[in-house]
Short mmCIF file of C-alpha atoms in Angstrom, two decimals:
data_model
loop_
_atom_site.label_atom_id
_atom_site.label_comp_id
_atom_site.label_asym_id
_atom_site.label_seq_id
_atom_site.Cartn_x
_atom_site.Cartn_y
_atom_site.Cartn_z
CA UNK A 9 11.09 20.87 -1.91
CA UNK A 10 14.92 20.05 -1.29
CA UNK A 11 15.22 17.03 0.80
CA UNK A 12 16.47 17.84 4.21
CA UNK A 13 19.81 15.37 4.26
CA UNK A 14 20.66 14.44 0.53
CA UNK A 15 22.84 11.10 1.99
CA UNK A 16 19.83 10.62 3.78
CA UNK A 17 17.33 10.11 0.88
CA UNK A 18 19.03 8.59 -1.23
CA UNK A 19 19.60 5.74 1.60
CA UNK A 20 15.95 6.00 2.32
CA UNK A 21 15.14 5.48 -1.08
CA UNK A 22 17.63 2.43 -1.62
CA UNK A 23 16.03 0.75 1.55
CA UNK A 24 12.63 1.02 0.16
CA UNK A 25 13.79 -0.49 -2.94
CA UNK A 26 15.83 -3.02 -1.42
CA UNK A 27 12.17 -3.60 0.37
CA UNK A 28 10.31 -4.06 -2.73
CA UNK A 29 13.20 -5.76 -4.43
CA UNK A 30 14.33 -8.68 -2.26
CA UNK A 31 13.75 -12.33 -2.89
CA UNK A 32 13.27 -13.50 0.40
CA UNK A 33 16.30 -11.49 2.48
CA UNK A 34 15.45 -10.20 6.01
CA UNK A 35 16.15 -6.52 6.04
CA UNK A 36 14.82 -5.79 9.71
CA UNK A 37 15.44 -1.94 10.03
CA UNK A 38 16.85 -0.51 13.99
CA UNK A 39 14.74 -1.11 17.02
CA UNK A 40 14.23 2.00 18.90
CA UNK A 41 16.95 2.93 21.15
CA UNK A 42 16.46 1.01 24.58
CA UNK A 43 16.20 4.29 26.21
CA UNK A 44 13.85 5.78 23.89
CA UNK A 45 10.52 5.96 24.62
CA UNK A 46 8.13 4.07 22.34
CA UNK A 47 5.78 6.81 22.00
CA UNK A 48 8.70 9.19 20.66
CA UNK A 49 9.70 6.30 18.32
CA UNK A 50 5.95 7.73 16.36
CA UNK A 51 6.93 11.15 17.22
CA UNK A 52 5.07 13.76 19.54
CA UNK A 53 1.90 13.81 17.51
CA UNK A 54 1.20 10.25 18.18
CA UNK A 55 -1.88 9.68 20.48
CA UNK A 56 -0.68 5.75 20.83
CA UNK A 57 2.37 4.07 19.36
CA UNK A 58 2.71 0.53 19.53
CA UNK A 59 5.60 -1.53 19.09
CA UNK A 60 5.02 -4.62 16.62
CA UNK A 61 6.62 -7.74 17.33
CA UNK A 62 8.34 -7.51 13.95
CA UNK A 63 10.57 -5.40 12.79
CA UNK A 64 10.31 -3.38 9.40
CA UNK A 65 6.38 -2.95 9.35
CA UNK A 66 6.13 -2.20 5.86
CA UNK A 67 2.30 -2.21 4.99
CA UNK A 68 -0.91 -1.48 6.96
CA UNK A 69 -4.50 -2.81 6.57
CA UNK A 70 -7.55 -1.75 8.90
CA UNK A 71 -10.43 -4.71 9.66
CA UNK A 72 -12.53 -4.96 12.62
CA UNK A 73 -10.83 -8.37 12.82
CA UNK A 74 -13.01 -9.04 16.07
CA UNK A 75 -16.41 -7.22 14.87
CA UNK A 76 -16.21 -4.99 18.33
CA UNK A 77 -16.99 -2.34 16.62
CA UNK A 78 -13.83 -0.55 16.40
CA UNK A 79 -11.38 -0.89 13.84
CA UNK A 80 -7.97 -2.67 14.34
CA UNK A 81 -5.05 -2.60 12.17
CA UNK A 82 -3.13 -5.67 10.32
CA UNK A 83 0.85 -4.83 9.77
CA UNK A 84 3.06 -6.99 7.88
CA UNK A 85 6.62 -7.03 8.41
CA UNK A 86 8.81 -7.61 6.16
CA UNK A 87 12.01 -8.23 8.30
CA UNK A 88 10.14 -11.17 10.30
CA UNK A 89 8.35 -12.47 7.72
CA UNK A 90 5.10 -12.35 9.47
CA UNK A 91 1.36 -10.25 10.04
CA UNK A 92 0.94 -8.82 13.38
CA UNK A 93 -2.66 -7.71 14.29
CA UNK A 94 -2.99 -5.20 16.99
CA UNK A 95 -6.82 -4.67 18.16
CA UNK A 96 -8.00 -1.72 18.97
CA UNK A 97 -9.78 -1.01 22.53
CA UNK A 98 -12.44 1.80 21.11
CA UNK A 99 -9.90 4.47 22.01
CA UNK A 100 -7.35 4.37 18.96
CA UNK A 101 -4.89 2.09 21.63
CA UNK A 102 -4.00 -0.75 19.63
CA UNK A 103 -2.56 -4.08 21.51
CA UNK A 104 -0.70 -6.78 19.69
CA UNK A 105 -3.07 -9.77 20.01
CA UNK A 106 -1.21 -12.45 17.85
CA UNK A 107 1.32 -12.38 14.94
CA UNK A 108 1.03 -15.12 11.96
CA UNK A 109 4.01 -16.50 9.50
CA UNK A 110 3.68 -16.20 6.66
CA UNK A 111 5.73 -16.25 3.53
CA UNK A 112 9.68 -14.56 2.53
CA UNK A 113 9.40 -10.48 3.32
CA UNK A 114 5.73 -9.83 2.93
CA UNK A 115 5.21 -6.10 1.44
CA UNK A 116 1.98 -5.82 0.31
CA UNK A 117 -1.55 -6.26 2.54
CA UNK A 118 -5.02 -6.13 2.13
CA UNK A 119 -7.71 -7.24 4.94
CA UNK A 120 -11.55 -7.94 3.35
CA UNK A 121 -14.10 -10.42 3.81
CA UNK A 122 -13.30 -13.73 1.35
CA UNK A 123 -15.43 -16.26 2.65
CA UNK A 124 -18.62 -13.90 3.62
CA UNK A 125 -18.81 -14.93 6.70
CA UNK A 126 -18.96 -11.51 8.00
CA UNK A 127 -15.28 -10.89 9.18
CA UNK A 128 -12.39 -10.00 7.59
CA UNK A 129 -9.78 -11.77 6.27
CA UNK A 130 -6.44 -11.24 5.36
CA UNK A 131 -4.11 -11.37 2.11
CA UNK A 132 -0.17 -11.09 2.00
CA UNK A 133 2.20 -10.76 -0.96
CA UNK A 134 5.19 -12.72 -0.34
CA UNK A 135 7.75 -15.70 -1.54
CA UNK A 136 6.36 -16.88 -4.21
CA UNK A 137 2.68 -16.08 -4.10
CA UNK A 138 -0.27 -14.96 -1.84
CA UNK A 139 -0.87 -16.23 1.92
CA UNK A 140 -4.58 -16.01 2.84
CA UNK A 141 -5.56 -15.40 6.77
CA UNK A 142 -9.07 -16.24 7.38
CA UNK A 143 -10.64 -15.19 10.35
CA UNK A 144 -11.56 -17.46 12.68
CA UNK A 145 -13.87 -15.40 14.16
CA UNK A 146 -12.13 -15.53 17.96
CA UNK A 147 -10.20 -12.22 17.25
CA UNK A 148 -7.58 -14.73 15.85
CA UNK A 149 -6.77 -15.93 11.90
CA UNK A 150 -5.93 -19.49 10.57
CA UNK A 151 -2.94 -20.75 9.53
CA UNK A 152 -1.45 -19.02 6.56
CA UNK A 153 -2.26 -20.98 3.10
CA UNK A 154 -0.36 -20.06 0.46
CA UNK A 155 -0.88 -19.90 -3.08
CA UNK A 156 1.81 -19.88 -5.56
CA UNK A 157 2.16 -17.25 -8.53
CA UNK A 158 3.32 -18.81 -12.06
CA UNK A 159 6.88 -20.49 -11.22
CA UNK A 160 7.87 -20.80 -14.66
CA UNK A 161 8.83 -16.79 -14.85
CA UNK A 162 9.46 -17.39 -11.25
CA UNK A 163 6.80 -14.55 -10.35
CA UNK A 164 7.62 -13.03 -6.87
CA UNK A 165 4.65 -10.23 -5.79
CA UNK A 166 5.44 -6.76 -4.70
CA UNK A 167 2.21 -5.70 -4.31
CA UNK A 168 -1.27 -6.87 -3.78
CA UNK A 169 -4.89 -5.40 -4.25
CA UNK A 170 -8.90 -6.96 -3.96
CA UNK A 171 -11.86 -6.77 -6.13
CA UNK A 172 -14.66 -8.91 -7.30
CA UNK A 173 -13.03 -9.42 -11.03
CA UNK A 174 -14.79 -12.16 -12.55
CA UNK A 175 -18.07 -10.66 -11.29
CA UNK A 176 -19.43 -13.69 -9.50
CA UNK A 177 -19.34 -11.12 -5.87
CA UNK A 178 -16.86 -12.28 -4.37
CA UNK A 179 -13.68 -10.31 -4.17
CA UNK A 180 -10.47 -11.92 -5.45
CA UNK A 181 -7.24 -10.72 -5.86
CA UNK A 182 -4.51 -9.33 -8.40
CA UNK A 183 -0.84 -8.91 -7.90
CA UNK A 184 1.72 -6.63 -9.18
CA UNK A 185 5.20 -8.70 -9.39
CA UNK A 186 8.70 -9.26 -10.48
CA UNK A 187 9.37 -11.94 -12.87
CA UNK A 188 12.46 -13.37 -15.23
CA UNK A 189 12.62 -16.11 -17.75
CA UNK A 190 16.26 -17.85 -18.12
CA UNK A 191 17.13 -20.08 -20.66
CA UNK A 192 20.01 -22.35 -19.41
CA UNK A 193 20.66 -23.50 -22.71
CA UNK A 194 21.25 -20.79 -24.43
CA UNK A 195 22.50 -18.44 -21.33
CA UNK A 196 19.75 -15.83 -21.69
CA UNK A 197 17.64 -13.87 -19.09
CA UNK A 198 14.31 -12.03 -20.43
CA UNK A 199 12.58 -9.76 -17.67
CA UNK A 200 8.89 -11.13 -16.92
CA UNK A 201 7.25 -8.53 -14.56
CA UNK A 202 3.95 -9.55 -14.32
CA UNK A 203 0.32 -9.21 -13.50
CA UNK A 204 -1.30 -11.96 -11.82
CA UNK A 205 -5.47 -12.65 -11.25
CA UNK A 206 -6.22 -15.12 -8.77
CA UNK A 207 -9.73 -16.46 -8.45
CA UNK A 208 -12.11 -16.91 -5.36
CA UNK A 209 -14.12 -19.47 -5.21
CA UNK A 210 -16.20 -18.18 -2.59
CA UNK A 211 -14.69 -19.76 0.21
CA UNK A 212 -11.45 -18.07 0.32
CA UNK A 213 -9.65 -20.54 -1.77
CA UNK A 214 -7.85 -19.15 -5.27
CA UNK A 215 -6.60 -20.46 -8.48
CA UNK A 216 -4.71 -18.02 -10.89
CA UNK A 217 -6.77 -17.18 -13.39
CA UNK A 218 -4.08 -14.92 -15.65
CA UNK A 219 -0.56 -13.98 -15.47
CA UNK A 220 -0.09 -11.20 -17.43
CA UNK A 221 3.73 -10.33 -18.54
CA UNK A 222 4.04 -6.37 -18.69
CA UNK A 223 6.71 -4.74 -20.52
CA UNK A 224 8.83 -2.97 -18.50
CA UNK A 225 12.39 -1.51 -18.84
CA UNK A 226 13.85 -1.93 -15.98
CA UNK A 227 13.04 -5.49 -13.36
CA UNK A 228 10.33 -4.19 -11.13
CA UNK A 229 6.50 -3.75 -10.63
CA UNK A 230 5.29 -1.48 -8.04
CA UNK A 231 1.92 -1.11 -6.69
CA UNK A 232 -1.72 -1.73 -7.85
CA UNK A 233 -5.39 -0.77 -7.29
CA UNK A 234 -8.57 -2.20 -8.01
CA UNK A 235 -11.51 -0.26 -9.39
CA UNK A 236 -14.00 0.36 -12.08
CA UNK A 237 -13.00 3.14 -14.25
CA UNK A 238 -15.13 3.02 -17.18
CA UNK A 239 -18.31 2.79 -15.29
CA UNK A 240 -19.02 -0.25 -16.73
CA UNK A 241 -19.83 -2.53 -13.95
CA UNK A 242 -16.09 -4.05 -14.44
CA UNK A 243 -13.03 -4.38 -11.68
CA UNK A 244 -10.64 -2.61 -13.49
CA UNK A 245 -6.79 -2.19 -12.63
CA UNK A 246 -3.68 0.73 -12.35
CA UNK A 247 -0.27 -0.19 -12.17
CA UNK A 248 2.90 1.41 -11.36
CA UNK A 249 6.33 1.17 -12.57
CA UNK A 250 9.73 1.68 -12.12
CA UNK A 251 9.94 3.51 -15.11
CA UNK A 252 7.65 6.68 -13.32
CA UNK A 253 4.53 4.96 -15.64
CA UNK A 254 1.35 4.15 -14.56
CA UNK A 255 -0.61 1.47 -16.84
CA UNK A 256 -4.42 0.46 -16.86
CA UNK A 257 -5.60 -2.54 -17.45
CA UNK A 258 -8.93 -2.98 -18.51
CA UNK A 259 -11.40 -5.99 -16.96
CA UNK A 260 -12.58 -8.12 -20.18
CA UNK A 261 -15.65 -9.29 -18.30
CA UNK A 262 -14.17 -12.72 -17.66
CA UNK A 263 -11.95 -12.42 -15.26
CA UNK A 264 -9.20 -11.81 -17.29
CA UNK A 265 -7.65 -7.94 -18.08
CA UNK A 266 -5.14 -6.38 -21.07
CA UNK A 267 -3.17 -3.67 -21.39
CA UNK A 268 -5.16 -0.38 -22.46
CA UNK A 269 -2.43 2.38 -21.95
CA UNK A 270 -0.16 4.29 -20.01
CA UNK A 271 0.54 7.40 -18.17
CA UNK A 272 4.14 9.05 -18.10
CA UNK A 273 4.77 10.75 -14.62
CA UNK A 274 8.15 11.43 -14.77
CA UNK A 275 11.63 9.46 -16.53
CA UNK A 276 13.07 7.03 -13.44
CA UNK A 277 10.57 8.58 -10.89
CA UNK A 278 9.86 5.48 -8.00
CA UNK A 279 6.51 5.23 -7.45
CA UNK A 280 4.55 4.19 -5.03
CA UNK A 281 1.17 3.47 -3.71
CA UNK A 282 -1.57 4.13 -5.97
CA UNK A 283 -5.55 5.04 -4.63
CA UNK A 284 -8.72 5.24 -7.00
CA UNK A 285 -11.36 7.99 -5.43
CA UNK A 286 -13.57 10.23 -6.97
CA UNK A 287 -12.31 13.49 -6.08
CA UNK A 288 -14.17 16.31 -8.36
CA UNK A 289 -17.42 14.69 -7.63
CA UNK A 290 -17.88 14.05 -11.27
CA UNK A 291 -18.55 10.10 -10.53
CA UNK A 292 -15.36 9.02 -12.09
CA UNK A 293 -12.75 7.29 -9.98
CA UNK A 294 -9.96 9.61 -10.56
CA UNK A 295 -5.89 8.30 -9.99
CA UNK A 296 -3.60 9.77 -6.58
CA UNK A 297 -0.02 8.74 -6.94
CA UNK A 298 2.30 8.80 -4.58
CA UNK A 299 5.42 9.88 -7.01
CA UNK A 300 8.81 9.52 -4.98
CA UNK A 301 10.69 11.04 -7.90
CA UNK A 302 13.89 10.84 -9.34
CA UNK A 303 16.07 9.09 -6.83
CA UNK A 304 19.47 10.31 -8.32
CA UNK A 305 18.29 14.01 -8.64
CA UNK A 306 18.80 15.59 -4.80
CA UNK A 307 16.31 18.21 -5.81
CA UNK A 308 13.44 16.27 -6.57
CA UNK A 309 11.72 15.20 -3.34
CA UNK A 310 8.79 13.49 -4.75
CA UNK A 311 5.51 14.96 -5.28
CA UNK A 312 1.49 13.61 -5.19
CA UNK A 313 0.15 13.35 -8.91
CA UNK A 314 -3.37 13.43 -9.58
CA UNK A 315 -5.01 12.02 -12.92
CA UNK A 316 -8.59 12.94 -13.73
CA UNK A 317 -10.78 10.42 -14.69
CA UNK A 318 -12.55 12.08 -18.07
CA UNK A 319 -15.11 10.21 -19.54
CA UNK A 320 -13.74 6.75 -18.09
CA UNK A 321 -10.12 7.24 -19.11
CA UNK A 322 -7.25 8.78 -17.08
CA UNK A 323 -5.07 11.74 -17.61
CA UNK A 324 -2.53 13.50 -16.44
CA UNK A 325 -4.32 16.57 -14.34
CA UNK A 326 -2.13 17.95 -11.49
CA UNK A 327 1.46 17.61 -9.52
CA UNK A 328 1.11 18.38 -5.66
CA UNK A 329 4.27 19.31 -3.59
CA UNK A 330 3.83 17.03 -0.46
CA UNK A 331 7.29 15.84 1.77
CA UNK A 332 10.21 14.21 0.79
CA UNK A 333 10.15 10.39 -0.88
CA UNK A 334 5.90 10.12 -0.79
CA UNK A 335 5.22 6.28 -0.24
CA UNK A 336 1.62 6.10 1.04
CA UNK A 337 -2.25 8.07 0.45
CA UNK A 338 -4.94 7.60 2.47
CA UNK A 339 -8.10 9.24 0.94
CA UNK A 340 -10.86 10.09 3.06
CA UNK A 341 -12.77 13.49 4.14
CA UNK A 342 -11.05 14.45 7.19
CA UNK A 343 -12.25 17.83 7.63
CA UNK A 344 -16.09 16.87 7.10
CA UNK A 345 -16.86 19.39 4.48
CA UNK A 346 -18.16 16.23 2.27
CA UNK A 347 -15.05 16.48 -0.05
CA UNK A 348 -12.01 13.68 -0.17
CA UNK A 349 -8.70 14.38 1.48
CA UNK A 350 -4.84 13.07 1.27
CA UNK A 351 -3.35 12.34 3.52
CA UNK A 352 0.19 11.13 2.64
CA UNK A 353 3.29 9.34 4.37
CA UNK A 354 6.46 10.96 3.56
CA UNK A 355 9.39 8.56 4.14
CA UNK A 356 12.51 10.80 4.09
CA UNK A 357 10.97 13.74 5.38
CA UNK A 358 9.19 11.85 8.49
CA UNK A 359 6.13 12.92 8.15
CA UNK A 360 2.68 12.99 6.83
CA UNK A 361 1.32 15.58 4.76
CA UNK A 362 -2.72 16.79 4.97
CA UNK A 363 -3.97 18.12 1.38
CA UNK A 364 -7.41 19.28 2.24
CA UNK A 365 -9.87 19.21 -0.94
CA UNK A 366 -11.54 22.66 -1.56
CA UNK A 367 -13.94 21.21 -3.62
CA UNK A 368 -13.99 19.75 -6.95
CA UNK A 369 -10.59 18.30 -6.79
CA UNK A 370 -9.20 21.73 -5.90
CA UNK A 371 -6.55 21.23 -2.76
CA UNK A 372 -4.74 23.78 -0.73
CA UNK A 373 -1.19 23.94 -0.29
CA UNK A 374 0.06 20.66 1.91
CA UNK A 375 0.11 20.83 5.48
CA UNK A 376 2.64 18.58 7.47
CA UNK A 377 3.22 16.84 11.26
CA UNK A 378 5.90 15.07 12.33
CA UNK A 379 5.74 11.64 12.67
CA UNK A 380 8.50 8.65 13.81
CA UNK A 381 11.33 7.63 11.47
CA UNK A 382 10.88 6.18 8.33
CA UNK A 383 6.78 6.20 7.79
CA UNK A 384 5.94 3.49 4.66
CA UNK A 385 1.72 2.87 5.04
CA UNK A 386 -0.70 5.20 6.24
CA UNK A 387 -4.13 3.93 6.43
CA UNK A 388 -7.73 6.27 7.46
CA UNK A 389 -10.57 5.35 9.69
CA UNK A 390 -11.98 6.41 13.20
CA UNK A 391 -9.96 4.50 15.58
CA UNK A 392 -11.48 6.12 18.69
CA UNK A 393 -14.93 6.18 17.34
CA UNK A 394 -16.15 10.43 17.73
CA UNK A 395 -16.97 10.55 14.01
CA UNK A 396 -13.60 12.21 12.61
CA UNK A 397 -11.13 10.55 10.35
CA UNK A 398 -7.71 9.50 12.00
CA UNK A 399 -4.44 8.00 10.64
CA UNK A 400 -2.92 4.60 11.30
CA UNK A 401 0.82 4.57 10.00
CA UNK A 402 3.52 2.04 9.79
CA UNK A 403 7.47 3.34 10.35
CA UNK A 404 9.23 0.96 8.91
CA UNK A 405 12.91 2.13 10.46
CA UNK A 406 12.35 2.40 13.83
CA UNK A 407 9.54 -0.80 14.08
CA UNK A 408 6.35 1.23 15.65
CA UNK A 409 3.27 1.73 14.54
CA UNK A 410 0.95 5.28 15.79
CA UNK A 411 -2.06 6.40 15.88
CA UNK A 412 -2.80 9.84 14.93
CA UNK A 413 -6.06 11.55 16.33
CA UNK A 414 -8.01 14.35 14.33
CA UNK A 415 -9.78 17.00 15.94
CA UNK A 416 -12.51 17.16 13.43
CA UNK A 417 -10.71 20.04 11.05
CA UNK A 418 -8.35 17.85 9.13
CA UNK A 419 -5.64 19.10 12.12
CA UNK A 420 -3.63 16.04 13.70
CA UNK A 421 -1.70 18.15 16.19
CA UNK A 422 -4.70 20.12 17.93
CA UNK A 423 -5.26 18.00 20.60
CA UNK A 424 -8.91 16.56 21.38
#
C-alpha cells in the first residue's frame, strides 16, 4: 500500500520518532479544533471518545483500577508528562477520574497487580527510569515513585513490559532504552542502548537487577515483550530495533537474561510494538510485529510481520499488508471462532486494521475503519461487558482517546 499523503508520513513518522527519541522535551501534538466535536476528533466509528487532560496520549493500558467490574483504561501522555485514568461506567464511556505526574515524556505503560493486593497498579517509562502507581484501592493511585535506570550510560527508557523474571511470582519489570557513554577526557561518545531488569520485591518496590548494553547501529531501542518462549517455565524477552531487528533474550533462571539471536525484518524499517500469542494453536508463543517500514521509501507503508514460534525459537513466517506506519497490535479473538485476532493501529493512515485468524495462524486479507488522527496504542477487552472484544485506542495528534464497539463478528462499524 502507497501511503495516502507522502509529506504526510514522513512527518508522521518523524513525530513518532521524535516521541520515542526525546530526553525530556514536551511535544504536545494539536488540540481538536474548538469547533470540532470531540467525538469526530475519534472519528465516526467511535462509540465514546474522551478527551484526556493531556495532550499527546501516546500509550494505553486497561485495569479495572476500581475492581467494578468493568475495565478502565490508563493513558500516558507524553506532552504533559503525566497518566490519566479514565474509568469506565459498564458501558465502554470512560470519564477522566484523576491524572498523576510522573516523570519527563512518559511513552511506555503497563497496568498489573505488584503488590497482590488484588488491584492493579501502574508502571511508566520516563526521565530517567520507571514511576510505579500503586493503587490505593479508592479508584485513585499513590504518588508516583520513581526508580532510576543505570546513570552511568545515562539510560533513558522507551519502552516498558511485566513478567515474573526471577521466578519468585511476582511480576517485575524490564525496559527497552537509549543509552550513551562519553568520555570527557578523551572526547568520545560510545552508544549504550540498553536492557534493563528491575526486581520486585513483592511489595511493589524494585532494584535493577541487570542492565544489559545491546549492540545497536544506530541510538535507539524500541519496544519489548515479556514471555516464555522455550516452554521452559522462564520469562523470556523480544526486542525491537531501529535497525528493522528483532532480538531475544533468553531468561537464565536468575533473573538475569543474554542475548540469544536476532531476526532481520527489513534494513532501516521502524518498528514498533511487539505482542507474544500463540496463534497456530501449536502452544508456542509466536512473534506479531508491528513493522512501520522504511521511513525514506514513500512506497513502503509498513506492514504486520508474523514469526512462528518452532520448537521454542522464532522465525521469520509471514508479512501482512495492514495501513500505513503500523504502531500498535492488540491480539485477542474478536470474532469468537476460538482463534486470535489483530487488530492494529495505523498511524498515517488513521485507522485500525482487523486481520481475522482463519485458523492455524492463517488470516484473511486486512479489513480497515476509520478512526481519529494520529492513532499510537490500541488496547482489547470488553468495555461494555456483552461478551465481544472491543478496542480502546490512543490518538496521539488530536489528544482523544475512543472506544470502539464490536458487534460480535470482528466488525467495528456494524452498529450494536
Amino acid at each position: 500500500m502507497v501511503p495516502r499523503r507522502p509529506q504526510r508520513w514522513l512527518a508522521r513518522v518523524v513525530l513518532i520518532a521524535a516521541a520515542c527519541l526525546a530526553l525530556g522535551q514536551n511535544c504536545a501534538g494539536p488540540a481538536p479544533s474548538p469547533n470540532l466535536p470531540v467525538a469526530s476528533a475519534c472519528g465516526l466509528n467511535a462509540t465514546y471518545c474522551v478527551e484526556v487532560v493531556g495532550k499527546s496520549p501516546l500509550a494505553l493500558a486497561g485495569g479495572d483500577f476500581n475492581v467494578d467490574g468493568a475495565i478502565d483504561l490508563a493513558v500516558a501522555n507524553f506532552g504533559t508528562d503525566n497518566v490519566e485514568v479514565l474509568l469506565n461506567d459498564g458501558t465502554g464511556r470512560m470519564t477522566p477520574s484523576g491524572k498523576y505526574k510522573v516523570g519527563d515524556s512518559p511513552g511506555g505503560l503497563v497496568a498489573i497487580d505488584f503488590n497482590r493486593d488484588g488491584y492493579p497498579d501502574v508502571a511508566a517509562s520516563n526521565g530517567y527510569g520507571v514511576s510505579v502507581l500503586l493503587n490505593r484501592r479508592d479508584a485513585t493511585l499513590d504518588r508516583a515513585v520513581h526508580f532510576w535506570l543505570d546513570q552511568s550510560i545515562n539510560a533513558f527508557p522507551v519502552a516498558v513490559t511485566a513478567g515474573d523474571l526471577d521466578g519468585d511470582g511476582t511480576p517485575d519489570l524490564a525496559t527497552t532504552g537509549i543509552g550513551w557513554i562519553l568520555d570527557f577526557v578523551n572526547v568520545t561518545y560510545a552508544n549504550a542502548d540498553n536492557v534493563s531488569v528491575l526486581l520486585n520485591d513483592g511489595s511493589g518496590r524494585f532494584t535493577i537487577g541487570q542492565t544489559l548494553i545491546i549492540d545497536n547501529p544506530y541510538s535507539r531501542l524500541g519496544y519489548i515483550a515479556a514471555g516464555d518462549l522455550s516452554g521452559d517455565g522462564r520469562t523470556d524477552l523480544v526486542i525491537d530495533q531501529s535497525s528493522g531487528k528483532v532480538t531475544v533474550l533468553v531468561n537464565q533462571a536468575n533473573g538475569t537474561v543474554s542475548e540469544s539471536y536476532s531476526l532481520d525484518l527489513g534494513t532501516d524499517h521502524l518498528l514498533g510494538e511487539l505482542k507474544l500469542a500463540d496463534l497456530n494453536g501449536d502452544g508456542g508463543l509466536d512473534l506479531i510485529v508491528a513493522d512501520g517500514g522504511d521511513p525514506l521509501d514513500p512506497n513502503d507503508a509498513g506492514s504486520v510481520v508474523i514469526c512462528w514460534n518452532v520448537g521454542g525459537v522464532l522465525a521469520f513466517g509471514v508479512r501482512m499488508t495492514a495501513g500505513a506506519f503500523p504502531t500498535s497490535v492488540a491480539v485477542a479473538d474478536y470474532n469468537a471462532d476460538a482463534w486470535p485476532d489483530l487488530a492494529v493501529a495505523n498511524n498515517v493512515s488513521d485507522d485500525v486494521s482487523i486481520l481475522l485468524n482463519q485458523g492455524g495462524g492463517a488470516f484473511l486479507p486486512a479489513r480497515s475503519f476509520v478512526t481519529g488522527d494520529g492513532p499510537t496504542s490500541v488496547v482489547a477487552a470488553d468495555y461494555d461487558a456483552d461478551g465481544d472484544i472491543d478496542l480502546g485506542v490512543s490518538h496521539m495528534l488530536s489528544g482523544v482517546v475512543g472506544v470502539y464497539l464490536n458487534n460480535g463478528t470482528g466488525c467495528f462499524t456494524c452498529g450494536q
